[in-house]
XYZ file of C-alpha atoms in Angstrom:
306
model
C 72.844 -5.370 -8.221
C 72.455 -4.242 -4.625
C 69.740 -4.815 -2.771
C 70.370 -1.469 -1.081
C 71.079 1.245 -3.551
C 72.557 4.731 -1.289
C 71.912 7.324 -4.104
C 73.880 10.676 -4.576
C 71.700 13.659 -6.301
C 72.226 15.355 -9.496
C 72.687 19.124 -8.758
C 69.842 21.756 -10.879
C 70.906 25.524 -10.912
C 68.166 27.725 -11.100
C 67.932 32.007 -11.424
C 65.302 31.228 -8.199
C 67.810 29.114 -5.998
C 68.706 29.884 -2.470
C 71.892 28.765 -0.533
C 70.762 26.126 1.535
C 71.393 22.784 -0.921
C 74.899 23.776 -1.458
C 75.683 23.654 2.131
C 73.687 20.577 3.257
C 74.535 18.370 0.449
C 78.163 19.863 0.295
C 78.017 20.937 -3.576
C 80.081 23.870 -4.935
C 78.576 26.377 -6.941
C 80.552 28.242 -9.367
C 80.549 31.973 -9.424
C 79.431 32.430 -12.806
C 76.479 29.409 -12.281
C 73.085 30.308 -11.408
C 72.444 29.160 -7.364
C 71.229 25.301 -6.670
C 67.389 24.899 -6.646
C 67.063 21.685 -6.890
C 69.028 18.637 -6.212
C 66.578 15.350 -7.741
C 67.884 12.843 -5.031
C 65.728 10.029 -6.449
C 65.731 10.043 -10.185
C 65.857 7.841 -13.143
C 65.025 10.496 -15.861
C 67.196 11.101 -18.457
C 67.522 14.505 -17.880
C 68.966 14.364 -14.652
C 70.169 10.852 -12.699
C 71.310 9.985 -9.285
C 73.902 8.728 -9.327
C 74.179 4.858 -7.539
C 77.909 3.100 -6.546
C 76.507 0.532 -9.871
C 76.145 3.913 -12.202
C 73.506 6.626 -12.974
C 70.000 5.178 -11.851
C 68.862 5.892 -15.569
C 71.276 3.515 -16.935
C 69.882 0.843 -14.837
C 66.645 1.403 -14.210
C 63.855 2.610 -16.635
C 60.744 4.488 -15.846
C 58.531 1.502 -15.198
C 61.020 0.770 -12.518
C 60.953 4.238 -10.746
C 58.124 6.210 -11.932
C 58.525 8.835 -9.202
C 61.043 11.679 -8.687
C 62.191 13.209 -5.501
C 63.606 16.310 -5.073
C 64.812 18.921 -2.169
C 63.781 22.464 -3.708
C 65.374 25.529 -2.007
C 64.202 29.358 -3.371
C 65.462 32.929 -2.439
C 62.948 33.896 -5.177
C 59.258 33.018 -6.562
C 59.519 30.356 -8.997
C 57.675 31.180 -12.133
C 53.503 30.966 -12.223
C 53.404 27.454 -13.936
C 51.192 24.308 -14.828
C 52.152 20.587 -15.677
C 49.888 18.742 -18.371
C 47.890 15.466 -17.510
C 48.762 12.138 -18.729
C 47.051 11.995 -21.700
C 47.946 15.453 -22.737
C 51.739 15.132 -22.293
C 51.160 11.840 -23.764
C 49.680 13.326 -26.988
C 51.815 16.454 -27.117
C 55.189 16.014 -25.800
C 55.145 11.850 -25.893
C 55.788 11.950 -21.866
C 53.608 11.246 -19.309
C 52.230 14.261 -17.558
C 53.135 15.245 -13.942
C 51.213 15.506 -10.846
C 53.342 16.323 -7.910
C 53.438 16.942 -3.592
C 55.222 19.145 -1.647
C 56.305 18.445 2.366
C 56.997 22.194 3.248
C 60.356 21.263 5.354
C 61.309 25.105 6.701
C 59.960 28.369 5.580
C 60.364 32.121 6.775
C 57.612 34.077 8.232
C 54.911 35.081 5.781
C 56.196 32.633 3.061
C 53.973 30.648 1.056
C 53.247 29.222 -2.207
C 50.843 29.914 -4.801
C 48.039 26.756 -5.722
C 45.089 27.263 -7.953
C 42.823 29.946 -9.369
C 40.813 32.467 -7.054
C 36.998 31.722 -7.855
C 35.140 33.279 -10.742
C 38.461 33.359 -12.167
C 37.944 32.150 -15.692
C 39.947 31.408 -18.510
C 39.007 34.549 -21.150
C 39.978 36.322 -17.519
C 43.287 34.822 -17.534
C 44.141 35.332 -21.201
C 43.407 39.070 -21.101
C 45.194 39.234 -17.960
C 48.225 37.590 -19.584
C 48.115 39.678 -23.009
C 48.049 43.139 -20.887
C 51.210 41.475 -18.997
C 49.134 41.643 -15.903
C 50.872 40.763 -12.529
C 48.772 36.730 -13.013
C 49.819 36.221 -9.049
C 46.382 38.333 -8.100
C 44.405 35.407 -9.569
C 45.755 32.877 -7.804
C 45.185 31.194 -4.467
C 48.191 31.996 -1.726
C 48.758 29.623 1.289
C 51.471 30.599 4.027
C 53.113 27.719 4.623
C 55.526 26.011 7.439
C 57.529 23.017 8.423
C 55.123 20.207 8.296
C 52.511 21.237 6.092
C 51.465 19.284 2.963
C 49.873 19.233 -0.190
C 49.121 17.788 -2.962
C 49.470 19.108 -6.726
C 47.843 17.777 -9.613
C 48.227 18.186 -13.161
C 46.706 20.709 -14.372
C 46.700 23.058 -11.136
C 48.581 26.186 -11.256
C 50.864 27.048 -9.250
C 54.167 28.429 -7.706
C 56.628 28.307 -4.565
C 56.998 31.037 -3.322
C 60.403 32.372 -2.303
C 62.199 31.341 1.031
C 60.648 27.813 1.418
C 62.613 24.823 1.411
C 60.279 21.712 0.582
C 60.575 18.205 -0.423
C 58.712 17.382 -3.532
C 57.219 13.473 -5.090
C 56.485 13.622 -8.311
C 55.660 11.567 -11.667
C 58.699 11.182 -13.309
C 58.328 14.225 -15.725
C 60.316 16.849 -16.744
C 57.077 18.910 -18.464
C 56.866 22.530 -17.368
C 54.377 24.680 -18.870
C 55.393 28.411 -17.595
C 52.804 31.161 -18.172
C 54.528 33.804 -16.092
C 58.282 34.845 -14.939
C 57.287 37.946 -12.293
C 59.079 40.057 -15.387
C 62.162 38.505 -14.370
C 65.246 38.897 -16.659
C 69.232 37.674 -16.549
C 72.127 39.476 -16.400
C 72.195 39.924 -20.125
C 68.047 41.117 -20.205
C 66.835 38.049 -21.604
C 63.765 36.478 -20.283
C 62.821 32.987 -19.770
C 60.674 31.033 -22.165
C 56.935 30.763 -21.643
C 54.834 28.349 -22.827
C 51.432 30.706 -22.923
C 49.433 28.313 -24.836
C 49.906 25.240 -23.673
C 49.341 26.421 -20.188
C 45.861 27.428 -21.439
C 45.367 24.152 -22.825
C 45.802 22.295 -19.983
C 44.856 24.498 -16.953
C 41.774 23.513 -14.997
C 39.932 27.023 -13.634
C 36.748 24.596 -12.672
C 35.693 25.838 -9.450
C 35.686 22.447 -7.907
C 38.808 21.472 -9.069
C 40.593 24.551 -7.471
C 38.730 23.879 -3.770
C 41.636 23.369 -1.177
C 40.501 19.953 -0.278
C 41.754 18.966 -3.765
C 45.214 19.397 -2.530
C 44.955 17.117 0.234
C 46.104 20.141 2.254
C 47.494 18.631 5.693
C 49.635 20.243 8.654
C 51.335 19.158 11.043
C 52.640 16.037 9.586
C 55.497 15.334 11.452
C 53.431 14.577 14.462
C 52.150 10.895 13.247
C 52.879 8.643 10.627
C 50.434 9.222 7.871
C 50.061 7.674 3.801
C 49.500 10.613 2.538
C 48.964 9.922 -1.319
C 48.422 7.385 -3.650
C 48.360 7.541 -7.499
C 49.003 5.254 -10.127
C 53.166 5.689 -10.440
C 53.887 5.595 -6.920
C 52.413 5.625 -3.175
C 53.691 8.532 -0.340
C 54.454 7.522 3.320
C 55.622 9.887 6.164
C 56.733 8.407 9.317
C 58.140 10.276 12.515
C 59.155 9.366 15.381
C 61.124 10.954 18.830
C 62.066 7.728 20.062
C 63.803 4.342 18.639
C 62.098 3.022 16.604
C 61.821 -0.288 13.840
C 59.357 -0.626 10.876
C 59.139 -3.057 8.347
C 58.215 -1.988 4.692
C 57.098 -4.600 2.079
C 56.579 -3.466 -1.697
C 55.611 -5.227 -5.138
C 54.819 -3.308 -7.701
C 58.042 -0.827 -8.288
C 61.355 -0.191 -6.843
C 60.740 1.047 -3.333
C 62.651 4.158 -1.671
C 63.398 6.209 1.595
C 64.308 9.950 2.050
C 65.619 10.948 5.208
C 64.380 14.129 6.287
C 65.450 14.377 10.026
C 67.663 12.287 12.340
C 69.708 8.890 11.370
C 68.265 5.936 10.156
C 69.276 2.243 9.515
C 67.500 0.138 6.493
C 68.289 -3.358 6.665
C 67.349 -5.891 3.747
C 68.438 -9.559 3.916
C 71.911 -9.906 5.360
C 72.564 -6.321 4.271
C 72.512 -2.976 6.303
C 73.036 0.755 5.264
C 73.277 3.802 7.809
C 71.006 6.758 6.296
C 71.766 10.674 7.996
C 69.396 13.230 7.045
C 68.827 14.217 3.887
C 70.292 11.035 2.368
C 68.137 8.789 0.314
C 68.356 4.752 -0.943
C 66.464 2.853 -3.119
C 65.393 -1.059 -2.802
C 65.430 -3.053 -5.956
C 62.579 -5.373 -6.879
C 63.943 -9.055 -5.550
C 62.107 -12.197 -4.816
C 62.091 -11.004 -1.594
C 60.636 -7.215 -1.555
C 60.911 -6.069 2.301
C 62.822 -3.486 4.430
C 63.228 -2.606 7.770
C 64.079 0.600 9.236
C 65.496 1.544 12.400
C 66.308 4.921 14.317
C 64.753 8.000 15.172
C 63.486 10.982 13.174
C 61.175 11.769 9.707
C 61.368 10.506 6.524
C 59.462 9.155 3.310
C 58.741 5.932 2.049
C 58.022 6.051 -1.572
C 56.617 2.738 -3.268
């Protein structure tokens, strides 16, 4: 195995996607496919893999290994009003772990924003009602405009939704569990509707006051102006580093497989006797060795996720 892995993403069409991922990571989209939303550039879930010279990352890794996700999420429309379960939930319900997630807000047009917790005295006999008169649900939640930079944090159990025109980066627990409560009466070309998943949202939805405060999300801006850890939770630990001029680091890392997403500029991550140029929007991954160190090299942004 290599001890520096340059990954490749697996592609996720969504009704919601905008144009942008086609063009900077140079995938076609078919006519009769919905538009890219997603591409997971750092993935070992089954459901969708990067893809590594030595195979998918699923086939050689397992979730212990890489317990985190990273993706590049592009919309041209709201995503749907949704909430992820907590660990033990997920665990119990769906035999998965649950998902708590972080978005780096990367561009955005004027006035866009996303969606991120209840309003107060929002309750959840409120929400119910609301969602059994097919109620517009976005009038109960908190909206942030958003721009390059900015960052927060989402955990399970918040609800949420990006907004459209806002291309982010998102670090996540390596779960696939989606609870949607509402779809903005959105419908395909043949009328159909999207699943929801009305109850299970309700189960696992947190409309506590406290819990819906902004500084729960760890809201920061301006991130790109210092290097910063900006979360830590039990499946993986969030670095952003920036810089205008050269620049060397050195990483060390024990407890997981260690990776880097480039976000801006060109990079060069150097392990051992072994070197790998990085241009934005590429990622790597660093497998767990007797030696577990990195350094990197250049100028620009990007993540360190260990």
């Amino acid at each position: 195995m290599k001890s520096i892995m340059p990954l490749k993403p697996f592609a996720s069409h969504k009704i919601w996607g905008g144009q942008l991922l086609s063009k900077i990571r140079n995938i076609n989209v078919a006519p009769e496919q919905d538009p890219l939303g997603e591409t997971w550039e750092i993935s070992a879930h089954d459901d969708g893999a990067s893809l590594s010279e030595e195979g998918p990352l699923n086939k050689i890794f397992n979730l212990e290994d890489i317990p985190y996700l990273v993706k590049f999420i592009d919309t041209a429309k709201n995503l749907s009003v949704q909430v992820h379960p907590q660990d033990e939930y997920a665990g119990r319900v769906e035999n998965s772990k649950g998902k708590s997630e972080c978005w780096i807000i990367l561009d955005a047009k004027e006035g866009a924003g996303i969606y991120l917790g209840v309003k107060p005295g929002v309750d959840k006999e409120t929400f119910r009602d609301a969602i059994e008169s097919k109620d517009d649900l976005s009038k109960f939640l908190n909206f942030y405009p958003v721009k390059r930079g900015d960052f927060f944090y989402v955990p399970a159990g918040t609800i949420h939704a990006i907004g459209e025109d806002v291309f982010l980066a998102e670090v996540q627990q390596c779960s696939d569990i989606t609870y949607r409560v509402w779809d903005w009466n959105r419908v395909d070309e043949k009328g159909n509707s999207r699943e929801l998943h009305v109850q299970k949202s309700l189960d696992v939805i947190r409309f506590d006051e406290e819990f819906n405060f902004p500084i729960n999300f760890k809201i920061q801006n301006n991130i790109f102006n210092q290097d910063l850890k900006l979360l830590e939770l039990n499946d993986f630990e969030l670095f952003s580093y920036s810089r205008e001029d050269e620049f060397k680091i050195e990483v060390s890392f024990e407890k997981r497989v260690s990776s880097i997403l480039v976000l801006s500029g060109e990079v060069q991550v150097t392990r051992g006797g072994v070197s790998e140029s990085l241009s934005q929007y590429e990622a790597a991954i660093f497998p767990l060795e007797e030696e577990n160190s990195f350094s990197v090299v250049g100028k620009g942004s990007f993540l360190i996720i260990k």
